[in-house]
Amino acid sequence: LAMIIDFEQIEETVIPRFRGGEKETRSRMFVDPACKIMRGKLAPGASIGLHTQQEIIYILKGRGKALYDGGYEEVEEGLCHYCPKGHEHSLINDSDEDLIFFAVVPEQ
């Protein structure tokens, strides 16, 4: 099965205080029973709240930090943050530019 996902053709969703985070998360999501695939944007000062979930986050543009199991990791364009199943994490834009990311969440 081959499939092209064109995020520009998917309606943008604005999620205020996503998972208890700050400000809002803007995303375009493709969801099927196996996984959720999304392109998201965090404005300066925005974050995705701390949650437990297996997830792969690739930073497309900008920089920020991931809170992973109690410790902070710097993330920037070209880096990938991986949170294994059963661990907790958060994504935080503590910079002065948008943080744009690509994320894959396998079915939980």
Backbone atoms as SQL, in Angstrom:
CREATE TABLE atoms (id INTEGER PRIMARY KEY, chain TEXT, resi INTEGER, resn TEXT, atom TEXT, x REAL, y REAL, z REAL);
INSERT INTO atoms VALUES
  (1, 'A', 1, 'LEU', 'N', 0.847, -1.184, 0.000),
  (2, 'A', 1, 'LEU', 'CA', 0.000, 0.000, 0.000),
  (3, 'A', 1, 'LEU', 'C', 0.885, 1.238, 0.000),
  (4, 'A', 2, 'ALA', 'N', 0.777, 2.039, -1.016),
  (5, 'A', 2, 'ALA', 'CA', 1.509, 3.297, -1.089),
  (6, 'A', 2, 'ALA', 'C', 0.502, 4.434, -0.992),
  (7, 'A', 3, 'MET', 'N', 0.913, 5.495, -0.351),
  (8, 'A', 3, 'MET', 'CA', -0.024, 6.593, -0.156),
  (9, 'A', 3, 'MET', 'C', 0.758, 7.884, 0.015),
  (10, 'A', 4, 'ILE', 'N', 0.269, 8.938, -0.593),
  (11, 'A', 4, 'ILE', 'CA', 0.856, 10.257, -0.436),
  (12, 'A', 4, 'ILE', 'C', -0.038, 11.052, 0.511),
  (13, 'A', 5, 'ILE', 'N', 0.574, 11.695, 1.499),
  (14, 'A', 5, 'ILE', 'CA', -0.163, 12.562, 2.404),
  (15, 'A', 5, 'ILE', 'C', 0.273, 13.990, 2.089),
  (16, 'A', 6, 'ASP', 'N', -0.658, 14.796, 1.608),
  (17, 'A', 6, 'ASP', 'CA', -0.382, 16.200, 1.298),
  (18, 'A', 6, 'ASP', 'C', -0.965, 17.036, 2.436),
  (19, 'A', 7, 'PHE', 'N', -0.100, 17.468, 3.351),
  (20, 'A', 7, 'PHE', 'CA', -0.568, 18.205, 4.517),
  (21, 'A', 7, 'PHE', 'C', -1.267, 19.507, 4.140),
  (22, 'A', 8, 'GLU', 'N', -0.919, 20.074, 2.983),
  (23, 'A', 8, 'GLU', 'CA', -1.571, 21.316, 2.550),
  (24, 'A', 8, 'GLU', 'C', -3.050, 21.093, 2.222),
  (25, 'A', 9, 'GLN', 'N', -3.418, 19.843, 1.927),
  (26, 'A', 9, 'GLN', 'CA', -4.815, 19.517, 1.611),
  (27, 'A', 9, 'GLN', 'C', -5.619, 19.128, 2.853),
  (28, 'A', 10, 'ILE', 'N', -4.967, 19.059, 4.004),
  (29, 'A', 10, 'ILE', 'CA', -5.635, 18.694, 5.261),
  (30, 'A', 10, 'ILE', 'C', -5.915, 19.971, 6.040),
  (31, 'A', 11, 'GLU', 'N', -7.144, 20.108, 6.515),
  (32, 'A', 11, 'GLU', 'CA', -7.518, 21.305, 7.262),
  (33, 'A', 11, 'GLU', 'C', -6.671, 21.453, 8.523),
  (34, 'A', 12, 'GLU', 'N', -6.227, 22.672, 8.782),
  (35, 'A', 12, 'GLU', 'CA', -5.436, 22.936, 9.983),
  (36, 'A', 12, 'GLU', 'C', -6.347, 22.947, 11.207),
  (37, 'A', 13, 'THR', 'N', -5.912, 22.284, 12.242),
  (38, 'A', 13, 'THR', 'CA', -6.620, 22.247, 13.515),
  (39, 'A', 13, 'THR', 'C', -5.841, 23.091, 14.508),
  (40, 'A', 14, 'VAL', 'N', -6.542, 23.933, 15.240),
  (41, 'A', 14, 'VAL', 'CA', -5.916, 24.742, 16.288),
  (42, 'A', 14, 'VAL', 'C', -6.361, 24.153, 17.619),
  (43, 'A', 15, 'ILE', 'N', -5.397, 23.719, 18.416),
  (44, 'A', 15, 'ILE', 'CA', -5.695, 23.066, 19.695),
  (45, 'A', 15, 'ILE', 'C', -5.170, 23.951, 20.827),
  (46, 'A', 16, 'PRO', 'N', -6.067, 24.645, 21.532),
  (47, 'A', 16, 'PRO', 'CA', -5.613, 25.459, 22.660),
  (48, 'A', 16, 'PRO', 'C', -5.072, 24.578, 23.788),
  (49, 'A', 17, 'ARG', 'N', -3.950, 24.976, 24.361),
  (50, 'A', 17, 'ARG', 'CA', -3.358, 24.290, 25.519),
  (51, 'A', 17, 'ARG', 'C', -3.324, 22.765, 25.331),
  (52, 'A', 18, 'PHE', 'N', -2.777, 22.319, 24.203),
  (53, 'A', 18, 'PHE', 'CA', -2.726, 20.894, 23.854),
  (54, 'A', 18, 'PHE', 'C', -2.064, 20.092, 24.967),
  (55, 'A', 19, 'ARG', 'N', -2.789, 19.121, 25.478),
  (56, 'A', 19, 'ARG', 'CA', -2.333, 18.250, 26.571),
  (57, 'A', 19, 'ARG', 'C', -1.876, 19.042, 27.802),
  (58, 'A', 20, 'GLY', 'N', -2.473, 20.218, 27.996),
  (59, 'A', 20, 'GLY', 'CA', -2.140, 21.036, 29.153),
  (60, 'A', 20, 'GLY', 'C', -0.976, 21.979, 28.926),
  (61, 'A', 21, 'GLY', 'N', -0.535, 22.113, 27.682),
  (62, 'A', 21, 'GLY', 'CA', 0.587, 22.989, 27.367),
  (63, 'A', 21, 'GLY', 'C', 0.203, 24.454, 27.346),
  (64, 'A', 22, 'GLU', 'N', 1.150, 25.285, 26.954),
  (65, 'A', 22, 'GLU', 'CA', 0.942, 26.727, 26.873),
  (66, 'A', 22, 'GLU', 'C', 0.492, 27.132, 25.473),
  (67, 'A', 23, 'LYS', 'N', -0.293, 28.182, 25.411),
  (68, 'A', 23, 'LYS', 'CA', -0.760, 28.782, 24.154),
  (69, 'A', 23, 'LYS', 'C', -1.515, 27.749, 23.312),
  (70, 'A', 24, 'GLU', 'N', -1.122, 27.594, 22.040),
  (71, 'A', 24, 'GLU', 'CA', -1.850, 26.680, 21.155),
  (72, 'A', 24, 'GLU', 'C', -0.896, 25.925, 20.245),
  (73, 'A', 25, 'THR', 'N', -1.374, 24.773, 19.783),
  (74, 'A', 25, 'THR', 'CA', -0.665, 23.967, 18.798),
  (75, 'A', 25, 'THR', 'C', -1.493, 24.000, 17.526),
  (76, 'A', 26, 'ARG', 'N', -0.862, 24.262, 16.416),
  (77, 'A', 26, 'ARG', 'CA', -1.537, 24.217, 15.116),
  (78, 'A', 26, 'ARG', 'C', -1.046, 22.956, 14.417),
  (79, 'A', 27, 'SER', 'N', -1.964, 22.166, 13.888),
  (80, 'A', 27, 'SER', 'CA', -1.516, 20.933, 13.238),
  (81, 'A', 27, 'SER', 'C', -2.426, 20.539, 12.095),
  (82, 'A', 28, 'ARG', 'N', -1.851, 19.774, 11.204),
  (83, 'A', 28, 'ARG', 'CA', -2.574, 19.119, 10.117),
  (84, 'A', 28, 'ARG', 'C', -2.293, 17.640, 10.334),
  (85, 'A', 29, 'MET', 'N', -3.359, 16.852, 10.574),
  (86, 'A', 29, 'MET', 'CA', -3.198, 15.453, 10.986),
  (87, 'A', 29, 'MET', 'C', -3.855, 14.477, 10.026),
  (88, 'A', 30, 'PHE', 'N', -3.139, 13.409, 9.772),
  (89, 'A', 30, 'PHE', 'CA', -3.698, 12.246, 9.090),
  (90, 'A', 30, 'PHE', 'C', -3.809, 11.166, 10.158),
  (91, 'A', 31, 'VAL', 'N', -5.002, 10.598, 10.299),
  (92, 'A', 31, 'VAL', 'CA', -5.221, 9.584, 11.332),
  (93, 'A', 31, 'VAL', 'C', -5.850, 8.350, 10.706),
  (94, 'A', 32, 'ASP', 'N', -5.289, 7.188, 11.005),
  (95, 'A', 32, 'ASP', 'CA', -5.916, 5.920, 10.638),
  (96, 'A', 32, 'ASP', 'C', -5.779, 4.992, 11.848),
  (97, 'A', 33, 'PRO', 'N', -6.321, 3.775, 11.780),
  (98, 'A', 33, 'PRO', 'CA', -6.258, 2.900, 12.963),
  (99, 'A', 33, 'PRO', 'C', -4.839, 2.542, 13.418),
  (100, 'A', 34, 'ALA', 'N', -3.858, 2.626, 12.529),
  (101, 'A', 34, 'ALA', 'CA', -2.493, 2.226, 12.884),
  (102, 'A', 34, 'ALA', 'C', -1.674, 3.348, 13.501),
  (103, 'A', 35, 'CYS', 'N', -1.925, 4.596, 13.091),
  (104, 'A', 35, 'CYS', 'CA', -1.105, 5.687, 13.611),
  (105, 'A', 35, 'CYS', 'C', -1.695, 7.054, 13.290),
  (106, 'A', 36, 'LYS', 'N', -1.102, 8.056, 13.933),
  (107, 'A', 36, 'LYS', 'CA', -1.419, 9.450, 13.645),
  (108, 'A', 36, 'LYS', 'C', -0.138, 10.061, 13.101),
  (109, 'A', 37, 'ILE', 'N', -0.244, 10.757, 11.969),
  (110, 'A', 37, 'ILE', 'CA', 0.887, 11.417, 11.335),
  (111, 'A', 37, 'ILE', 'C', 0.522, 12.888, 11.245),
  (112, 'A', 38, 'MET', 'N', 1.385, 13.750, 11.759),
  (113, 'A', 38, 'MET', 'CA', 1.025, 15.157, 11.770),
  (114, 'A', 38, 'MET', 'C', 2.197, 16.074, 11.485),
  (115, 'A', 39, 'ARG', 'N', 1.859, 17.240, 10.945),
  (116, 'A', 39, 'ARG', 'CA', 2.807, 18.344, 10.844),
  (117, 'A', 39, 'ARG', 'C', 2.249, 19.424, 11.752),
  (118, 'A', 40, 'GLY', 'N', 3.049, 19.858, 12.706),
  (119, 'A', 40, 'GLY', 'CA', 2.556, 20.814, 13.685),
  (120, 'A', 40, 'GLY', 'C', 3.428, 22.042, 13.789),
  (121, 'A', 41, 'LYS', 'N', 2.853, 23.069, 14.427),
  (122, 'A', 41, 'LYS', 'CA', 3.577, 24.319, 14.625),
  (123, 'A', 41, 'LYS', 'C', 3.299, 24.844, 16.021),
  (124, 'A', 42, 'LEU', 'N', 4.379, 25.201, 16.710),
  (125, 'A', 42, 'LEU', 'CA', 4.299, 25.870, 18.003),
  (126, 'A', 42, 'LEU', 'C', 4.889, 27.275, 17.834),
  (127, 'A', 43, 'ALA', 'N', 4.092, 28.289, 18.144),
  (128, 'A', 43, 'ALA', 'CA', 4.579, 29.667, 18.107),
  (129, 'A', 43, 'ALA', 'C', 5.532, 29.875, 19.286),
  (130, 'A', 44, 'PRO', 'N', 6.303, 30.950, 19.287),
  (131, 'A', 44, 'PRO', 'CA', 7.172, 31.229, 20.430),
  (132, 'A', 44, 'PRO', 'C', 6.374, 31.218, 21.741),
  (133, 'A', 45, 'GLY', 'N', 6.908, 30.510, 22.741),
  (134, 'A', 45, 'GLY', 'CA', 6.253, 30.410, 24.038),
  (135, 'A', 45, 'GLY', 'C', 5.200, 29.324, 24.142),
  (136, 'A', 46, 'ALA', 'N', 4.889, 28.648, 23.050),
  (137, 'A', 46, 'ALA', 'CA', 3.879, 27.579, 23.069),
  (138, 'A', 46, 'ALA', 'C', 4.525, 26.242, 23.414),
  (139, 'A', 47, 'SER', 'N', 3.718, 25.327, 23.935),
  (140, 'A', 47, 'SER', 'CA', 4.225, 23.990, 24.257),
  (141, 'A', 47, 'SER', 'C', 3.108, 22.964, 24.170),
  (142, 'A', 48, 'ILE', 'N', 3.521, 21.721, 24.056),
  (143, 'A', 48, 'ILE', 'CA', 2.619, 20.574, 24.183),
  (144, 'A', 48, 'ILE', 'C', 2.875, 20.043, 25.583),
  (145, 'A', 49, 'GLY', 'N', 1.825, 19.874, 26.360),
  (146, 'A', 49, 'GLY', 'CA', 1.970, 19.465, 27.749),
  (147, 'A', 49, 'GLY', 'C', 2.570, 18.074, 27.919),
  (148, 'A', 50, 'LEU', 'N', 3.054, 17.816, 29.110),
  (149, 'A', 50, 'LEU', 'CA', 3.675, 16.543, 29.455),
  (150, 'A', 50, 'LEU', 'C', 2.658, 15.409, 29.331),
  (151, 'A', 51, 'HIS', 'N', 3.043, 14.352, 28.616),
  (152, 'A', 51, 'HIS', 'CA', 2.160, 13.202, 28.431),
  (153, 'A', 51, 'HIS', 'C', 2.987, 11.942, 28.201),
  (154, 'A', 52, 'THR', 'N', 2.366, 10.804, 28.411),
  (155, 'A', 52, 'THR', 'CA', 3.018, 9.509, 28.209),
  (156, 'A', 52, 'THR', 'C', 2.500, 8.916, 26.910),
  (157, 'A', 53, 'GLN', 'N', 3.432, 8.668, 25.978),
  (158, 'A', 53, 'GLN', 'CA', 3.015, 8.195, 24.655),
  (159, 'A', 53, 'GLN', 'C', 4.256, 7.871, 23.828),
  (160, 'A', 54, 'GLN', 'N', 4.169, 6.819, 23.041),
  (161, 'A', 54, 'GLN', 'CA', 5.242, 6.539, 22.082),
  (162, 'A', 54, 'GLN', 'C', 5.089, 7.536, 20.942),
  (163, 'A', 55, 'GLU', 'N', 6.182, 8.210, 20.585),
  (164, 'A', 55, 'GLU', 'CA', 6.094, 9.230, 19.540),
  (165, 'A', 55, 'GLU', 'C', 7.464, 9.523, 18.958),
  (166, 'A', 56, 'ILE', 'N', 7.473, 9.835, 17.668),
  (167, 'A', 56, 'ILE', 'CA', 8.671, 10.260, 16.958),
  (168, 'A', 56, 'ILE', 'C', 8.395, 11.688, 16.498),
  (169, 'A', 57, 'ILE', 'N', 9.283, 12.627, 16.853),
  (170, 'A', 57, 'ILE', 'CA', 9.114, 14.032, 16.453),
  (171, 'A', 57, 'ILE', 'C', 10.387, 14.478, 15.736),
  (172, 'A', 58, 'TYR', 'N', 10.236, 14.859, 14.473),
  (173, 'A', 58, 'TYR', 'CA', 11.353, 15.362, 13.675),
  (174, 'A', 58, 'TYR', 'C', 11.178, 16.872, 13.519),
  (175, 'A', 59, 'ILE', 'N', 12.189, 17.634, 13.853),
  (176, 'A', 59, 'ILE', 'CA', 12.106, 19.088, 13.786),
  (177, 'A', 59, 'ILE', 'C', 12.413, 19.549, 12.354),
  (178, 'A', 60, 'LEU', 'N', 11.424, 20.174, 11.733),
  (179, 'A', 60, 'LEU', 'CA', 11.570, 20.664, 10.362),
  (180, 'A', 60, 'LEU', 'C', 12.170, 22.069, 10.317),
  (181, 'A', 61, 'LYS', 'N', 11.783, 22.905, 11.298),
  (182, 'A', 61, 'LYS', 'CA', 12.252, 24.290, 11.308),
  (183, 'A', 61, 'LYS', 'C', 12.214, 24.820, 12.730),
  (184, 'A', 62, 'GLY', 'N', 13.204, 25.610, 13.079),
  (185, 'A', 62, 'GLY', 'CA', 13.233, 26.249, 14.386),
  (186, 'A', 62, 'GLY', 'C', 13.992, 25.434, 15.421),
  (187, 'A', 63, 'ARG', 'N', 13.786, 25.824, 16.682),
  (188, 'A', 63, 'ARG', 'CA', 14.460, 25.141, 17.777),
  (189, 'A', 63, 'ARG', 'C', 13.609, 25.256, 19.035),
  (190, 'A', 64, 'GLY', 'N', 13.926, 24.423, 20.008),
  (191, 'A', 64, 'GLY', 'CA', 13.202, 24.423, 21.271),
  (192, 'A', 64, 'GLY', 'C', 13.802, 23.366, 22.173),
  (193, 'A', 65, 'LYS', 'N', 12.953, 22.765, 22.999),
  (194, 'A', 65, 'LYS', 'CA', 13.449, 21.698, 23.856),
  (195, 'A', 65, 'LYS', 'C', 12.344, 20.681, 24.093),
  (196, 'A', 66, 'ALA', 'N', 12.792, 19.463, 24.361),
  (197, 'A', 66, 'ALA', 'CA', 11.884, 18.377, 24.729),
  (198, 'A', 66, 'ALA', 'C', 12.161, 18.053, 26.189),
  (199, 'A', 67, 'LEU', 'N', 11.105, 17.921, 26.952),
  (200, 'A', 67, 'LEU', 'CA', 11.228, 17.436, 28.323),
  (201, 'A', 67, 'LEU', 'C', 10.978, 15.944, 28.228),
  (202, 'A', 68, 'TYR', 'N', 11.976, 15.144, 28.597),
  (203, 'A', 68, 'TYR', 'CA', 11.888, 13.699, 28.445),
  (204, 'A', 68, 'TYR', 'C', 12.269, 13.036, 29.759),
  (205, 'A', 69, 'ASP', 'N', 11.317, 12.329, 30.365),
  (206, 'A', 69, 'ASP', 'CA', 11.545, 11.631, 31.634),
  (207, 'A', 69, 'ASP', 'C', 12.265, 12.519, 32.659),
  (208, 'A', 70, 'GLY', 'N', 11.844, 13.777, 32.750),
  (209, 'A', 70, 'GLY', 'CA', 12.363, 14.678, 33.775),
  (210, 'A', 70, 'GLY', 'C', 13.576, 15.503, 33.389),
  (211, 'A', 71, 'GLY', 'N', 14.149, 15.256, 32.211),
  (212, 'A', 71, 'GLY', 'CA', 15.319, 16.017, 31.778),
  (213, 'A', 71, 'GLY', 'C', 15.050, 16.737, 30.468),
  (214, 'A', 72, 'TYR', 'N', 15.709, 17.859, 30.253),
  (215, 'A', 72, 'TYR', 'CA', 15.529, 18.632, 29.033),
  (216, 'A', 72, 'TYR', 'C', 16.560, 18.251, 27.978),
  (217, 'A', 73, 'GLU', 'N', 16.111, 18.200, 26.740),
  (218, 'A', 73, 'GLU', 'CA', 16.982, 17.944, 25.592),
  (219, 'A', 73, 'GLU', 'C', 16.730, 19.053, 24.579),
  (220, 'A', 74, 'GLU', 'N', 17.807, 19.674, 24.094),
  (221, 'A', 74, 'GLU', 'CA', 17.665, 20.705, 23.068),
  (222, 'A', 74, 'GLU', 'C', 17.300, 20.034, 21.743),
  (223, 'A', 75, 'VAL', 'N', 16.343, 20.630, 21.016),
  (224, 'A', 75, 'VAL', 'CA', 15.972, 20.136, 19.691),
  (225, 'A', 75, 'VAL', 'C', 16.070, 21.296, 18.708),
  (226, 'A', 76, 'GLU', 'N', 16.436, 20.964, 17.486),
  (227, 'A', 76, 'GLU', 'CA', 16.537, 21.984, 16.441),
  (228, 'A', 76, 'GLU', 'C', 16.345, 21.318, 15.095),
  (229, 'A', 77, 'GLU', 'N', 16.214, 22.151, 14.087),
  (230, 'A', 77, 'GLU', 'CA', 16.010, 21.689, 12.720),
  (231, 'A', 77, 'GLU', 'C', 16.972, 20.553, 12.377),
  (232, 'A', 78, 'GLY', 'N', 16.413, 19.453, 11.868),
  (233, 'A', 78, 'GLY', 'CA', 17.226, 18.315, 11.462),
  (234, 'A', 78, 'GLY', 'C', 17.402, 17.247, 12.514),
  (235, 'A', 79, 'LEU', 'N', 16.972, 17.517, 13.768),
  (236, 'A', 79, 'LEU', 'CA', 17.087, 16.513, 14.829),
  (237, 'A', 79, 'LEU', 'C', 15.753, 15.807, 15.042),
  (238, 'A', 80, 'CYS', 'N', 15.853, 14.589, 15.548),
  (239, 'A', 80, 'CYS', 'CA', 14.672, 13.770, 15.811),
  (240, 'A', 80, 'CYS', 'C', 14.625, 13.413, 17.295),
  (241, 'A', 81, 'HIS', 'N', 13.480, 13.666, 17.922),
  (242, 'A', 81, 'HIS', 'CA', 13.247, 13.274, 19.320),
  (243, 'A', 81, 'HIS', 'C', 12.385, 12.019, 19.294),
  (244, 'A', 82, 'TYR', 'N', 12.802, 10.991, 20.012),
  (245, 'A', 82, 'TYR', 'CA', 12.032, 9.746, 20.090),
  (246, 'A', 82, 'TYR', 'C', 11.658, 9.494, 21.535),
  (247, 'A', 83, 'CYS', 'N', 10.370, 9.270, 21.761),
  (248, 'A', 83, 'CYS', 'CA', 9.878, 8.931, 23.094),
  (249, 'A', 83, 'CYS', 'C', 9.319, 7.512, 23.030),
  (250, 'A', 84, 'PRO', 'N', 10.006, 6.533, 23.629),
  (251, 'A', 84, 'PRO', 'CA', 9.524, 5.146, 23.599),
  (252, 'A', 84, 'PRO', 'C', 8.223, 4.987, 24.399),
  (253, 'A', 85, 'LYS', 'N', 7.501, 3.940, 24.078),
  (254, 'A', 85, 'LYS', 'CA', 6.260, 3.618, 24.770),
  (255, 'A', 85, 'LYS', 'C', 6.511, 3.530, 26.280),
  (256, 'A', 86, 'GLY', 'N', 5.604, 4.148, 27.053),
  (257, 'A', 86, 'GLY', 'CA', 5.709, 4.093, 28.500),
  (258, 'A', 86, 'GLY', 'C', 6.504, 5.224, 29.126),
  (259, 'A', 87, 'HIS', 'N', 7.083, 6.096, 28.314),
  (260, 'A', 87, 'HIS', 'CA', 7.859, 7.229, 28.820),
  (261, 'A', 87, 'HIS', 'C', 7.057, 8.516, 28.626),
  (262, 'A', 88, 'GLU', 'N', 7.461, 9.583, 29.341),
  (263, 'A', 88, 'GLU', 'CA', 6.724, 10.835, 29.212),
  (264, 'A', 88, 'GLU', 'C', 7.592, 11.910, 28.593),
  (265, 'A', 89, 'HIS', 'N', 6.901, 12.796, 27.871),
  (266, 'A', 89, 'HIS', 'CA', 7.633, 13.877, 27.210),
  (267, 'A', 89, 'HIS', 'C', 6.720, 15.065, 26.944),
  (268, 'A', 90, 'SER', 'N', 7.358, 16.167, 26.568),
  (269, 'A', 90, 'SER', 'CA', 6.691, 17.411, 26.231),
  (270, 'A', 90, 'SER', 'C', 7.566, 18.113, 25.200),
  (271, 'A', 91, 'LEU', 'N', 6.952, 18.941, 24.353),
  (272, 'A', 91, 'LEU', 'CA', 7.711, 19.724, 23.374),
  (273, 'A', 91, 'LEU', 'C', 7.455, 21.197, 23.668),
  (274, 'A', 92, 'ILE', 'N', 8.522, 21.979, 23.756),
  (275, 'A', 92, 'ILE', 'CA', 8.445, 23.369, 24.190),
  (276, 'A', 92, 'ILE', 'C', 9.179, 24.266, 23.203),
  (277, 'A', 93, 'ASN', 'N', 8.502, 25.322, 22.757),
  (278, 'A', 93, 'ASN', 'CA', 9.180, 26.310, 21.921),
  (279, 'A', 93, 'ASN', 'C', 9.596, 27.470, 22.817),
  (280, 'A', 94, 'ASP', 'N', 10.833, 27.473, 23.222),
  (281, 'A', 94, 'ASP', 'CA', 11.356, 28.545, 24.063),
  (282, 'A', 94, 'ASP', 'C', 12.209, 29.515, 23.244),
  (283, 'A', 95, 'SER', 'N', 12.010, 29.527, 21.916),
  (284, 'A', 95, 'SER', 'CA', 12.766, 30.414, 21.037),
  (285, 'A', 95, 'SER', 'C', 11.870, 31.586, 20.608),
  (286, 'A', 96, 'ASP', 'N', 12.395, 32.431, 19.731),
  (287, 'A', 96, 'ASP', 'CA', 11.624, 33.579, 19.262),
  (288, 'A', 96, 'ASP', 'C', 11.124, 33.391, 17.831),
  (289, 'A', 97, 'GLU', 'N', 11.132, 32.146, 17.354),
  (290, 'A', 97, 'GLU', 'CA', 10.597, 31.843, 16.018),
  (291, 'A', 97, 'GLU', 'C', 9.729, 30.594, 16.109),
  (292, 'A', 98, 'ASP', 'N', 8.901, 30.367, 15.086),
  (293, 'A', 98, 'ASP', 'CA', 8.037, 29.191, 15.072),
  (294, 'A', 98, 'ASP', 'C', 8.860, 27.905, 15.095),
  (295, 'A', 99, 'LEU', 'N', 8.333, 26.904, 15.775),
  (296, 'A', 99, 'LEU', 'CA', 8.915, 25.558, 15.798),
  (297, 'A', 99, 'LEU', 'C', 7.968, 24.682, 14.987),
  (298, 'A', 100, 'ILE', 'N', 8.453, 24.171, 13.866),
  (299, 'A', 100, 'ILE', 'CA', 7.631, 23.344, 12.985),
  (300, 'A', 100, 'ILE', 'C', 8.185, 21.933, 13.034),
  (301, 'A', 101, 'PHE', 'N', 7.286, 20.969, 13.229),
  (302, 'A', 101, 'PHE', 'CA', 7.721, 19.589, 13.423),
  (303, 'A', 101, 'PHE', 'C', 6.809, 18.615, 12.691),
  (304, 'A', 102, 'PHE', 'N', 7.348, 17.418, 12.485),
  (305, 'A', 102, 'PHE', 'CA', 6.635, 16.292, 11.887),
  (306, 'A', 102, 'PHE', 'C', 6.601, 15.216, 12.953),
  (307, 'A', 103, 'ALA', 'N', 5.436, 14.654, 13.227),
  (308, 'A', 103, 'ALA', 'CA', 5.332, 13.651, 14.294),
  (309, 'A', 103, 'ALA', 'C', 4.566, 12.427, 13.834),
  (310, 'A', 104, 'VAL', 'N', 4.986, 11.273, 14.344),
  (311, 'A', 104, 'VAL', 'CA', 4.302, 9.999, 14.103),
  (312, 'A', 104, 'VAL', 'C', 4.009, 9.367, 15.459),
  (313, 'A', 105, 'VAL', 'N', 2.731, 9.066, 15.677),
  (314, 'A', 105, 'VAL', 'CA', 2.308, 8.429, 16.922),
  (315, 'A', 105, 'VAL', 'C', 1.663, 7.081, 16.553),
  (316, 'A', 106, 'PRO', 'N', 2.355, 5.954, 16.849),
  (317, 'A', 106, 'PRO', 'CA', 1.743, 4.663, 16.577),
  (318, 'A', 106, 'PRO', 'C', 0.498, 4.470, 17.457),
  (319, 'A', 107, 'GLU', 'N', -0.396, 3.617, 17.017),
  (320, 'A', 107, 'GLU', 'CA', -1.602, 3.356, 17.776),
  (321, 'A', 107, 'GLU', 'C', -1.228, 2.939, 19.202),
  (322, 'A', 108, 'GLN', 'N', -1.873, 3.534, 20.174),
  (323, 'A', 108, 'GLN', 'CA', -1.622, 3.204, 21.572),
  (324, 'A', 108, 'GLN', 'C', -2.607, 2.169, 21.995);
